[in-house]
Amino acid sequence: MKSLILAIDQGTTSSRAIAFEAAPEGGLRPVEVSQIELQQHFPRSGWVEHDAAEIWSATLQTCREVIRKAGGVGRFAAIGITNQRETAVLWDATTSEPLHRAIVWQDRRTADVTARLAAARHEPEVQAATGLILDPYFSASKFAWLLDAVPGARERAAQGEVKLGTIESWLIWKLTGGASHVTDATNASRTSLMDLRTRQWRPDLAELFDVPLEALPQIRGCADHLGDCEPSLFGAALAIRGAAGDQQAALVAHGALKAGDAKITYGTGAFLVANVGTEPVASTSRLLGTLGYDANGQVAYALEGSIFSAGSAIQWLRDGLKVISESRQSEAMAQSLPDNGGVYLVPGFTGLGAPWWEPDARGTIVGLTRDSGPAHMVRAALESLAYQTRDLLDALARDGAPRLKVLKVDGGVTANAFAMQFVADICDITVERPAFQEMTALGAAKLAALGVGLIDDLEDHPVEAPAVWTPRMDASMREALLKGWRGAVRAAIIAANPDDA
Ligand code: ADP
């Protein structure tokens, strides 16, 4: 019986394959996993690249291992893919070889291009159509850069001889032996080229960013039939029945399917994605409008906000400041203090993300006294996760997004109970962490299982109860702390713009 789904989770630091099976009590549970770390290349300051051929070979190897461990390809019903978003690949349609290293989402090399477009006042039209602000983060300016960097690529693109795509598109091309050049609508929503409402490429934006439409993949739904694997790869023509970008896959995995449902992933950075319902909401607070999913006719839009430094602030305590030797020590150290002692840390190590978008801001500590010690640094770093989350939730409220009832969380930092309780207290919201944590892979598996008919809906059916934190701070304390935080953010922004002060 074909009861397994092969989820491919292609992330920034590793590629993973996980086999999920449909559980008798509903939902999906993992049975086998394989993972390979990836090399990142930093050829210049602000540049981040991956080798797309290495991504493909790691994907193939992890898939083969999981299929073998799970008892052979005959047990699998379909493949689902989730991936690092916005990363751009250019390849030769004849040889199926990459023509340049992939440009990773973090890469800032096209900052001048998006700054020029912003100076020419193109941001309102781009934002109205795509939900996105002008920033090198998104794929369009990366695609154009690749076409200009590879000699002859623009001419060959016009002849259909070279192809562009984000990571899922590249993997589907390779898996299908070049038979499918497709993307799913969530990944397409991160390029700056897709109209959020029609979920089609916009010729005017393709022209603005100088990306030829002929080189782009076709946009499909997240649980569509995206192609069949070349039989020689795994021994059968396994169907690819699901795909979504990593943050959207996590939204699906959390079962955040209704307006007002939201998830935040606290990893190195943190990504909040809030389901806003069946119509896009235009942000006036510099949140990103994006597609939650488009699966079997069910469409949900979302607003997204990113925090650049979340777990990385804890890494800094460990590796930079050396006040802890392991991340998990931060919990006991923060709890050793009765309060923050008036110390706030704004972790703007690489600038501040939504809703501030201050790329030049840097880390700032305020409120030091002769009593401040290492524990205050630790506590301030953990508390900053909650304050930054609150800023995003306030931005959502300003944008008129439906009020959230529960905040679903995942990611490495959620192991920290002090931080999660503080998020509940400062955001005045119930925080829920599911027992199973591989949310991106689970989301991809759910989409593929829906696509192939192994499950009937995307609802969540957790086997184990989640961990729950409920707010218990009184309102006056919360307001006083938020006042202190806002003062600290103002200090960080003033320090980044000394000429305006
Ligand atoms: P990513 O997917 O971005 O690599 P993960 O979800 O694996 O991130 O989370 C890793 C991050 O979680 C690291 O930055 C680490 O410092 C942080 N982290 C792990 N355990 C804890 C803990 N107990 N308390 C606070 N932070 C933690």
Short mmCIF file of C-alpha atoms and ligand atoms in Angstrom, two decimals:
data_model
loop_
_atom_site.label_atom_id
_atom_site.label_comp_id
_atom_site.label_asym_id
_atom_site.label_seq_id
_atom_site.Cartn_x
_atom_site.Cartn_y
_atom_site.Cartn_z
CA MET A 1 0.00 0.00 0.00
CA LYS A 2 1.38 3.43 -0.96
CA SER A 3 0.93 5.16 2.38
CA LEU A 4 4.10 7.27 2.65
CA ILE A 5 4.97 10.80 1.56
CA LEU A 6 8.54 11.83 0.84
CA ALA A 7 9.09 15.40 2.07
CA ILE A 8 12.12 17.26 0.73
CA ASP A 9 13.15 20.12 3.05
CA GLN A 10 15.81 22.14 1.28
CA GLY A 11 17.07 24.75 3.77
CA THR A 12 19.86 27.31 3.91
CA THR A 13 22.25 25.18 5.94
CA SER A 14 21.14 21.64 5.05
CA SER A 15 19.01 19.45 2.80
CA ARG A 16 16.75 16.91 4.43
CA ALA A 17 14.39 14.18 3.32
CA ILE A 18 11.73 12.87 5.72
CA ALA A 19 9.29 10.03 5.09
CA PHE A 20 5.87 10.62 6.67
CA GLU A 21 3.08 8.11 7.00
CA ALA A 22 -0.63 8.73 7.35
CA ALA A 23 -1.41 7.96 11.01
CA PRO A 24 -4.55 5.92 11.80
CA GLU A 25 -5.68 8.67 14.22
CA GLY A 26 -5.39 11.28 11.43
CA GLY A 27 -2.55 13.50 10.30
CA LEU A 28 0.97 12.49 9.37
CA ARG A 29 3.84 11.15 11.45
CA PRO A 30 7.54 10.94 10.55
CA VAL A 31 9.13 7.53 10.06
CA GLU A 32 12.58 8.08 8.50
CA VAL A 33 14.93 11.02 8.03
CA SER A 34 18.20 11.77 6.26
CA GLN A 35 20.16 15.03 6.29
CA ILE A 36 23.23 16.52 4.59
CA GLU A 37 24.85 19.84 5.56
CA LEU A 38 25.48 22.32 2.76
CA GLN A 39 28.38 24.59 2.09
CA GLN A 40 27.70 28.31 1.92
CA HIS A 41 29.99 30.57 -0.09
CA PHE A 42 30.72 34.19 0.84
CA PRO A 43 32.74 35.52 -2.12
CA ARG A 44 32.47 39.16 -1.00
CA SER A 45 31.00 41.15 1.85
CA GLY A 46 27.20 40.97 1.56
CA TRP A 47 27.30 38.15 -1.03
CA VAL A 48 25.99 34.66 -0.15
CA GLU A 49 25.98 31.79 -2.65
CA HIS A 50 25.11 28.10 -2.84
CA ASP A 51 26.19 25.53 -5.38
CA ALA A 52 22.90 24.43 -7.02
CA ALA A 53 24.54 21.20 -8.22
CA GLU A 54 25.51 20.39 -4.61
CA ILE A 55 21.91 21.12 -3.51
CA TRP A 56 20.65 18.70 -6.15
CA SER A 57 23.09 15.92 -5.27
CA ALA A 58 22.35 16.30 -1.52
CA THR A 59 18.62 16.14 -2.29
CA LEU A 60 19.01 13.04 -4.42
CA GLN A 61 21.21 11.31 -1.84
CA THR A 62 18.91 12.06 1.14
CA CYS A 63 15.81 10.99 -0.83
CA ARG A 64 17.43 7.72 -1.91
CA GLU A 65 18.50 6.98 1.66
CA VAL A 66 15.05 7.63 3.11
CA ILE A 67 13.34 5.58 0.40
CA ARG A 68 15.69 2.69 1.10
CA LYS A 69 15.26 2.92 4.90
CA ALA A 70 11.48 3.13 4.55
CA GLY A 71 11.25 -0.09 2.55
CA GLY A 72 11.45 0.99 -1.09
CA VAL A 73 9.82 3.36 -3.55
CA GLY A 74 6.72 1.15 -3.84
CA ARG A 75 5.61 2.37 -0.39
CA PHE A 76 5.53 6.05 -1.46
CA ALA A 77 2.48 7.83 -2.84
CA ALA A 78 4.05 11.22 -3.65
CA ILE A 79 6.75 13.84 -3.02
CA GLY A 80 6.27 17.24 -1.34
CA ILE A 81 8.92 19.97 -1.43
CA THR A 82 9.65 22.90 0.87
CA ASN A 83 12.61 25.16 0.44
CA GLN A 84 14.62 28.22 1.40
CA ARG A 85 12.74 30.99 -0.37
CA GLU A 86 13.91 33.77 -2.74
CA THR A 87 17.21 32.01 -3.62
CA ALA A 88 17.75 32.36 -7.38
CA VAL A 89 19.11 29.72 -9.81
CA LEU A 90 19.97 30.04 -13.53
CA TRP A 91 20.53 26.84 -15.52
CA ASP A 92 21.08 25.53 -19.01
CA ALA A 93 17.90 23.90 -20.37
CA THR A 94 19.88 21.50 -22.58
CA THR A 95 22.46 20.20 -20.14
CA SER A 96 20.43 20.87 -16.93
CA GLU A 97 23.63 22.27 -15.37
CA PRO A 98 23.64 25.49 -13.30
CA LEU A 99 25.25 28.42 -15.15
CA HIS A 100 26.29 30.24 -11.97
CA ARG A 101 26.23 29.66 -8.24
CA ALA A 102 22.76 30.23 -6.78
CA ILE A 103 22.27 33.65 -5.16
CA VAL A 104 20.98 33.05 -1.64
CA TRP A 105 18.10 35.03 -0.10
CA GLN A 106 20.46 36.82 2.33
CA ASP A 107 22.59 38.20 -0.51
CA ARG A 108 22.64 42.04 -0.78
CA ARG A 109 24.51 42.43 -4.10
CA THR A 110 21.51 43.95 -5.89
CA ALA A 111 20.84 46.60 -3.20
CA ASP A 112 21.74 49.36 -5.68
CA VAL A 113 19.14 48.07 -8.17
CA THR A 114 16.27 48.09 -5.70
CA ALA A 115 17.45 51.43 -4.24
CA ARG A 116 17.37 52.93 -7.75
CA LEU A 117 13.85 51.61 -8.33
CA ALA A 118 12.78 53.00 -4.94
CA ALA A 119 14.33 56.40 -5.74
CA ALA A 120 12.34 56.41 -9.01
CA ARG A 121 9.22 55.90 -6.83
CA HIS A 122 8.34 52.42 -8.06
CA GLU A 123 7.70 51.00 -4.61
CA PRO A 124 3.96 51.80 -4.41
CA GLU A 125 3.19 49.98 -7.69
CA VAL A 126 5.37 46.98 -6.74
CA GLN A 127 3.81 46.79 -3.29
CA ALA A 128 0.25 47.14 -4.60
CA ALA A 129 0.76 44.29 -7.07
CA THR A 130 2.98 41.91 -5.10
CA GLY A 131 2.62 42.88 -1.42
CA LEU A 132 6.42 43.23 -1.19
CA ILE A 133 8.59 46.25 -0.55
CA LEU A 134 11.60 46.97 -2.78
CA ASP A 135 14.52 45.03 -1.35
CA PRO A 136 17.32 42.84 -2.75
CA TYR A 137 15.97 40.03 -0.52
CA PHE A 138 13.40 39.09 -3.21
CA SER A 139 14.32 37.07 -6.31
CA ALA A 140 13.63 39.44 -9.23
CA SER A 141 16.78 41.58 -8.98
CA LYS A 142 18.82 38.40 -8.38
CA PHE A 143 17.41 36.80 -11.57
CA ALA A 144 18.35 39.89 -13.61
CA TRP A 145 21.84 39.93 -12.07
CA LEU A 146 22.41 36.29 -13.08
CA LEU A 147 21.29 36.93 -16.66
CA ASP A 148 23.70 39.86 -16.90
CA ALA A 149 26.60 38.06 -15.23
CA VAL A 150 26.59 34.97 -17.48
CA PRO A 151 27.79 35.80 -21.01
CA GLY A 152 25.10 35.18 -23.62
CA ALA A 153 22.45 34.25 -21.03
CA ARG A 154 20.03 37.03 -21.99
CA GLU A 155 20.09 36.07 -25.68
CA ARG A 156 19.77 32.39 -24.83
CA ALA A 157 16.85 33.13 -22.47
CA ALA A 158 14.92 34.62 -25.39
CA GLN A 159 15.48 31.32 -27.29
CA GLY A 160 14.25 29.25 -24.31
CA GLU A 161 17.74 27.80 -23.84
CA VAL A 162 18.26 28.91 -20.24
CA LYS A 163 15.83 28.75 -17.33
CA LEU A 164 15.36 30.68 -14.11
CA GLY A 165 13.76 29.52 -10.90
CA THR A 166 13.84 29.41 -7.14
CA ILE A 167 15.06 26.25 -5.38
CA GLU A 168 11.86 24.17 -5.63
CA SER A 169 11.70 24.97 -9.33
CA TRP A 170 15.30 23.84 -9.84
CA LEU A 171 14.68 20.63 -7.88
CA ILE A 172 11.47 19.83 -9.82
CA TRP A 173 13.35 20.38 -13.08
CA LYS A 174 16.05 17.93 -11.99
CA LEU A 175 13.61 15.40 -10.50
CA THR A 176 11.55 15.35 -13.70
CA GLY A 177 14.59 15.17 -15.99
CA GLY A 178 13.74 18.61 -17.41
CA ALA A 179 10.10 17.76 -18.15
CA SER A 180 8.59 20.35 -15.71
CA HIS A 181 9.60 23.97 -15.39
CA VAL A 182 7.15 25.03 -12.69
CA THR A 183 7.00 26.87 -9.37
CA ASP A 184 4.31 26.96 -6.72
CA ALA A 185 2.43 30.18 -6.01
CA THR A 186 3.96 30.75 -2.53
CA ASN A 187 7.50 30.69 -3.88
CA ALA A 188 6.41 32.82 -6.84
CA SER A 189 4.94 35.33 -4.36
CA ARG A 190 8.49 36.04 -3.11
CA THR A 191 9.98 37.10 -6.45
CA SER A 192 8.41 40.62 -6.79
CA LEU A 193 7.06 39.45 -10.16
CA MET A 194 3.78 37.74 -9.23
CA ASP A 195 0.45 39.52 -8.89
CA LEU A 196 -0.87 38.43 -5.48
CA ARG A 197 -4.53 38.45 -6.53
CA THR A 198 -4.33 36.69 -9.92
CA ARG A 199 -1.29 34.57 -8.93
CA GLN A 200 0.15 35.13 -12.40
CA TRP A 201 3.39 36.78 -13.53
CA ARG A 202 3.06 40.52 -14.19
CA PRO A 203 4.58 41.49 -17.57
CA ASP A 204 5.00 45.12 -16.40
CA LEU A 205 7.04 44.01 -13.36
CA ALA A 206 9.06 41.57 -15.47
CA GLU A 207 9.94 44.56 -17.64
CA LEU A 208 10.68 46.81 -14.64
CA PHE A 209 13.12 44.25 -13.18
CA ASP A 210 14.41 43.25 -16.63
CA VAL A 211 13.55 39.56 -16.26
CA PRO A 212 12.24 37.84 -19.46
CA LEU A 213 8.97 35.98 -18.87
CA GLU A 214 10.11 33.16 -21.20
CA ALA A 215 12.80 32.15 -18.71
CA LEU A 216 10.41 31.93 -15.73
CA PRO A 217 8.62 28.76 -14.59
CA GLN A 218 4.86 28.29 -14.82
CA ILE A 219 3.02 29.10 -11.59
CA ARG A 220 1.02 26.23 -10.07
CA GLY A 221 -1.00 25.61 -6.91
CA CYS A 222 0.71 24.15 -3.82
CA ALA A 223 -1.04 20.76 -4.08
CA ASP A 224 -1.08 20.51 -7.89
CA HIS A 225 0.51 17.74 -9.91
CA LEU A 226 3.91 19.39 -10.43
CA GLY A 227 5.51 16.58 -12.43
CA ASP A 228 6.62 12.95 -12.28
CA CYS A 229 10.12 11.91 -11.30
CA GLU A 230 12.36 10.50 -13.98
CA PRO A 231 11.95 6.72 -13.23
CA SER A 232 15.70 6.02 -13.21
CA LEU A 233 16.21 8.27 -10.14
CA PHE A 234 14.28 6.22 -7.58
CA GLY A 235 13.05 3.24 -9.59
CA ALA A 236 9.53 4.58 -10.21
CA ALA A 237 7.92 7.74 -11.63
CA LEU A 238 6.96 9.12 -8.21
CA ALA A 239 4.58 12.11 -8.56
CA ILE A 240 5.48 15.52 -7.13
CA ARG A 241 2.20 16.63 -5.57
CA GLY A 242 3.08 19.49 -3.21
CA ALA A 243 5.37 22.49 -2.84
CA ALA A 244 5.57 25.61 -0.68
CA GLY A 245 8.21 28.00 0.62
CA ASP A 246 9.50 27.14 4.11
CA GLN A 247 7.57 29.74 6.13
CA GLN A 248 4.33 29.00 4.30
CA ALA A 249 4.84 25.26 4.76
CA ALA A 250 5.21 25.91 8.51
CA LEU A 251 1.93 27.87 8.47
CA VAL A 252 0.20 24.86 6.90
CA ALA A 253 1.88 22.44 9.33
CA HIS A 254 0.66 24.45 12.33
CA GLY A 255 -2.87 24.18 10.93
CA ALA A 256 -3.03 27.99 10.83
CA LEU A 257 -5.76 27.84 8.19
CA LYS A 258 -8.18 30.56 9.30
CA ALA A 259 -7.95 34.34 9.36
CA GLY A 260 -6.41 35.26 12.72
CA ASP A 261 -4.28 32.10 12.94
CA ALA A 262 -0.55 32.82 13.08
CA LYS A 263 2.79 31.15 13.59
CA ILE A 264 6.24 32.42 14.42
CA THR A 265 9.40 30.40 13.88
CA TYR A 266 12.18 31.37 16.30
CA GLY A 267 15.40 30.14 14.71
CA THR A 268 18.49 32.20 13.89
CA GLY A 269 16.05 34.93 12.88
CA ALA A 270 12.31 34.82 13.48
CA PHE A 271 9.50 34.81 10.94
CA LEU A 272 5.92 35.68 11.80
CA VAL A 273 3.28 34.64 9.26
CA ALA A 274 -0.31 35.57 10.01
CA ASN A 275 -3.23 34.20 8.02
CA VAL A 276 -5.43 37.17 7.00
CA GLY A 277 -8.08 35.22 5.06
CA THR A 278 -9.09 34.86 1.45
CA GLU A 279 -8.23 38.41 0.35
CA PRO A 280 -4.80 40.06 0.56
CA VAL A 281 -4.38 42.85 3.15
CA ALA A 282 -2.27 45.83 2.07
CA SER A 283 0.20 46.73 4.82
CA THR A 284 0.86 50.31 5.80
CA SER A 285 3.29 49.17 8.51
CA ARG A 286 5.90 47.67 6.17
CA LEU A 287 4.87 44.09 6.80
CA LEU A 288 5.00 41.93 3.67
CA GLY A 289 1.84 40.84 1.91
CA THR A 290 2.27 37.26 0.78
CA LEU A 291 0.39 34.11 -0.17
CA GLY A 292 -0.21 31.64 2.68
CA TYR A 293 -1.14 28.78 0.35
CA ASP A 294 -3.21 27.93 -2.71
CA ALA A 295 -4.10 24.26 -2.33
CA ASN A 296 -6.91 22.47 -4.18
CA GLY A 297 -8.83 25.70 -4.57
CA GLN A 298 -8.40 26.82 -0.94
CA VAL A 299 -6.52 30.11 -0.92
CA ALA A 300 -5.22 32.01 2.13
CA TYR A 301 -3.28 35.24 2.14
CA ALA A 302 -0.88 36.26 4.87
CA LEU A 303 1.08 39.13 6.32
CA GLU A 304 4.67 38.39 7.22
CA GLY A 305 7.21 40.13 9.41
CA SER A 306 10.81 39.12 9.98
CA ILE A 307 13.03 39.66 12.99
CA PHE A 308 16.64 39.50 11.83
CA SER A 309 18.20 38.48 15.15
CA ALA A 310 16.45 35.99 17.42
CA GLY A 311 18.52 32.86 18.20
CA SER A 312 21.54 34.70 16.80
CA ALA A 313 21.38 36.99 19.86
CA ILE A 314 21.76 33.87 22.01
CA GLN A 315 24.65 32.72 19.82
CA TRP A 316 26.27 36.11 20.44
CA LEU A 317 25.95 35.64 24.22
CA ARG A 318 27.68 32.29 23.80
CA ASP A 319 30.31 32.94 21.10
CA GLY A 320 30.84 36.71 21.27
CA LEU A 321 30.27 37.76 24.86
CA LYS A 322 31.03 34.25 26.22
CA VAL A 323 28.70 34.68 29.22
CA ILE A 324 27.17 31.24 28.56
CA SER A 325 28.77 28.12 27.08
CA GLU A 326 25.52 26.56 25.80
CA SER A 327 22.31 28.20 24.56
CA ARG A 328 20.17 26.41 27.09
CA GLN A 329 22.03 27.93 30.05
CA SER A 330 20.40 31.24 29.12
CA GLU A 331 17.12 30.13 30.68
CA ALA A 332 18.41 29.57 34.23
CA MET A 333 20.59 32.68 34.06
CA ALA A 334 17.66 34.91 33.07
CA GLN A 335 15.56 33.38 35.81
CA SER A 336 18.24 34.06 38.42
CA LEU A 337 17.17 37.74 38.33
CA PRO A 338 13.87 39.06 39.73
CA ASP A 339 13.53 41.48 36.78
CA ASN A 340 15.52 43.06 33.94
CA GLY A 341 17.03 45.73 36.22
CA GLY A 342 16.10 48.34 33.59
CA VAL A 343 18.49 46.83 31.01
CA TYR A 344 17.28 46.46 27.39
CA LEU A 345 19.14 44.98 24.43
CA VAL A 346 18.05 45.86 20.89
CA PRO A 347 19.69 43.07 18.83
CA GLY A 348 20.20 45.07 15.64
CA PHE A 349 23.38 43.14 14.80
CA THR A 350 22.48 43.11 11.09
CA GLY A 351 20.00 45.98 11.13
CA LEU A 352 16.37 45.94 12.27
CA GLY A 353 13.67 44.15 10.26
CA ALA A 354 9.92 44.72 10.28
CA PRO A 355 8.33 47.06 11.15
CA TRP A 356 11.43 49.28 11.44
CA TRP A 357 13.42 48.29 8.32
CA GLU A 358 16.53 50.10 9.56
CA PRO A 359 19.34 48.31 7.70
CA ASP A 360 21.97 50.58 9.29
CA ALA A 361 20.83 50.11 12.88
CA ARG A 362 23.21 48.14 15.09
CA GLY A 363 22.96 46.37 18.44
CA THR A 364 22.24 48.73 21.32
CA ILE A 365 22.19 48.23 25.10
CA VAL A 366 20.54 50.80 27.35
CA GLY A 367 19.94 51.12 31.07
CA LEU A 368 23.28 49.86 32.43
CA THR A 369 24.12 50.54 36.08
CA ARG A 370 26.96 49.39 38.34
CA ASP A 371 24.67 46.47 39.30
CA SER A 372 24.34 45.21 35.71
CA GLY A 373 26.11 41.91 35.09
CA PRO A 374 26.20 39.01 32.65
CA ALA A 375 22.76 37.77 33.73
CA HIS A 376 21.27 41.12 32.72
CA MET A 377 22.73 40.73 29.21
CA VAL A 378 21.27 37.24 28.96
CA ARG A 379 17.89 38.29 30.25
CA ALA A 380 17.78 41.36 27.99
CA ALA A 381 18.64 39.21 24.93
CA LEU A 382 15.84 36.71 25.70
CA GLU A 383 13.36 39.49 26.51
CA SER A 384 14.17 41.18 23.18
CA LEU A 385 12.53 38.25 21.36
CA ALA A 386 9.24 39.05 23.04
CA TYR A 387 9.45 42.82 22.50
CA GLN A 388 10.25 42.33 18.81
CA THR A 389 7.33 39.91 18.49
CA ARG A 390 5.06 42.47 20.15
CA ASP A 391 6.19 45.11 17.61
CA LEU A 392 5.15 42.75 14.79
CA LEU A 393 1.78 41.99 16.39
CA ASP A 394 1.15 45.73 16.87
CA ALA A 395 1.99 46.27 13.18
CA LEU A 396 -0.50 43.53 12.25
CA ALA A 397 -3.18 45.25 14.33
CA ARG A 398 -2.42 48.64 12.70
CA ASP A 399 -2.83 46.99 9.30
CA GLY A 400 -6.32 45.83 10.31
CA ALA A 401 -5.39 42.13 10.33
CA PRO A 402 -7.81 39.89 12.25
CA ARG A 403 -6.98 39.68 15.97
CA LEU A 404 -4.89 36.65 16.88
CA LYS A 405 -6.18 34.27 19.53
CA VAL A 406 -3.15 32.00 19.81
CA LEU A 407 0.44 32.31 18.64
CA LYS A 408 1.82 28.97 17.36
CA VAL A 409 5.59 28.70 17.74
CA ASP A 410 8.41 26.47 16.53
CA GLY A 411 12.19 26.65 16.10
CA GLY A 412 15.24 26.10 18.32
CA VAL A 413 14.62 29.04 20.68
CA THR A 414 11.21 27.67 21.72
CA ALA A 415 13.08 25.17 23.91
CA ASN A 416 13.51 28.16 26.26
CA ALA A 417 10.51 28.26 28.62
CA PHE A 418 11.52 31.63 30.11
CA ALA A 419 11.49 33.22 26.65
CA MET A 420 8.16 31.63 25.69
CA GLN A 421 6.48 32.75 28.95
CA PHE A 422 7.83 36.25 28.35
CA VAL A 423 6.40 36.25 24.80
CA ALA A 424 2.99 35.28 26.25
CA ASP A 425 3.27 38.03 28.91
CA ILE A 426 4.48 40.87 26.67
CA CYS A 427 2.23 40.01 23.73
CA ASP A 428 -0.72 39.22 26.03
CA ILE A 429 -1.46 36.10 24.01
CA THR A 430 -1.48 32.32 24.52
CA VAL A 431 1.65 30.70 23.07
CA GLU A 432 1.49 27.10 21.83
CA ARG A 433 4.40 24.88 20.82
CA PRO A 434 3.53 21.59 19.12
CA ALA A 435 5.41 18.50 20.29
CA PHE A 436 6.58 17.71 16.74
CA GLN A 437 8.97 20.42 15.56
CA GLU A 438 9.85 19.68 11.91
CA MET A 439 7.18 22.08 10.75
CA THR A 440 8.49 22.95 7.28
CA ALA A 441 8.81 19.29 6.23
CA LEU A 442 5.43 18.45 7.76
CA GLY A 443 3.81 21.29 5.78
CA ALA A 444 5.27 20.01 2.50
CA ALA A 445 4.15 16.47 3.34
CA LYS A 446 0.62 17.66 4.18
CA LEU A 447 0.32 19.51 0.87
CA ALA A 448 1.49 16.46 -1.09
CA ALA A 449 -0.76 14.13 0.94
CA LEU A 450 -3.70 16.41 0.15
CA GLY A 451 -2.67 16.54 -3.51
CA VAL A 452 -2.57 12.78 -3.83
CA GLY A 453 -5.71 12.19 -1.72
CA LEU A 454 -4.01 10.56 1.28
CA ILE A 455 -5.61 13.15 3.60
CA ASP A 456 -8.85 15.09 3.05
CA ASP A 457 -7.91 18.47 4.49
CA LEU A 458 -4.99 20.45 5.92
CA GLU A 459 -6.32 20.48 9.49
CA ASP A 460 -3.89 19.71 12.25
CA HIS A 461 -4.09 16.32 13.98
CA PRO A 462 -1.28 16.39 16.55
CA VAL A 463 -0.56 13.09 18.23
CA GLU A 464 0.89 14.67 21.39
CA ALA A 465 -0.43 17.71 23.29
CA PRO A 466 1.37 21.02 22.71
CA ALA A 467 3.25 22.99 25.39
CA VAL A 468 1.17 26.05 26.30
CA TRP A 469 2.11 29.38 27.96
CA THR A 470 -0.63 31.80 28.97
CA PRO A 471 -0.16 35.48 29.88
CA ARG A 472 0.17 36.17 33.61
CA MET A 473 1.76 39.63 33.74
CA ASP A 474 -0.39 42.53 34.87
CA ALA A 475 -1.08 45.26 32.35
CA SER A 476 0.76 48.05 34.18
CA MET A 477 3.97 46.01 34.34
CA ARG A 478 3.64 45.15 30.63
CA GLU A 479 3.17 48.82 29.69
CA ALA A 480 6.16 49.89 31.79
CA LEU A 481 8.42 47.31 30.14
CA LEU A 482 7.18 48.22 26.66
CA LYS A 483 7.92 51.88 27.38
CA GLY A 484 11.49 50.93 28.28
CA TRP A 485 11.82 48.86 25.09
CA ARG A 486 10.49 51.61 22.86
CA GLY A 487 13.01 54.02 24.35
CA ALA A 488 15.78 51.53 23.58
CA VAL A 489 14.62 51.13 19.94
CA ARG A 490 14.57 54.92 19.56
CA ALA A 491 18.13 55.03 20.89
CA ALA A 492 19.21 52.36 18.35
CA ILE A 493 17.62 54.24 15.47
CA ILE A 494 19.07 57.60 16.53
CA ALA A 495 22.52 56.02 16.86
CA ALA A 496 22.19 54.68 13.30
CA ASN A 497 21.23 58.12 11.92
CA PRO A 498 23.43 60.58 13.88
CA ASP A 499 22.97 63.34 11.29
CA ASP A 500 19.18 63.39 11.86
CA ALA A 501 19.41 63.67 15.64
P1 ADP B 1 17.81 27.67 12.17
O1 ADP B 1 16.75 26.80 11.54
O2 ADP B 1 17.68 29.14 11.86
O3 ADP B 1 19.21 27.16 12.01
P2 ADP B 1 16.95 26.52 14.73
O4 ADP B 1 15.48 26.47 14.70
O5 ADP B 1 17.72 25.24 14.62
O6 ADP B 1 17.52 27.63 13.76
O7 ADP B 1 17.36 27.21 16.12
C1 ADP B 1 18.70 27.46 16.43
C2 ADP B 1 18.78 28.68 17.35
O8 ADP B 1 18.12 28.40 18.58
C3 ADP B 1 20.21 29.04 17.67
O9 ADP B 1 20.40 30.42 17.39
C4 ADP B 1 20.32 28.79 19.17
O10 ADP B 1 21.13 29.77 19.81
C5 ADP B 1 18.89 28.90 19.65
N1 ADP B 1 18.61 28.06 20.82
C6 ADP B 1 18.67 26.72 20.90
N2 ADP B 1 18.35 26.30 22.16
C7 ADP B 1 18.05 27.40 22.87
C8 ADP B 1 17.64 27.66 24.23
N3 ADP B 1 17.43 26.67 25.10
N4 ADP B 1 17.44 28.94 24.60
C9 ADP B 1 17.62 29.95 23.73
N5 ADP B 1 18.00 29.78 22.46
C10 ADP B 1 18.22 28.53 22.03
#
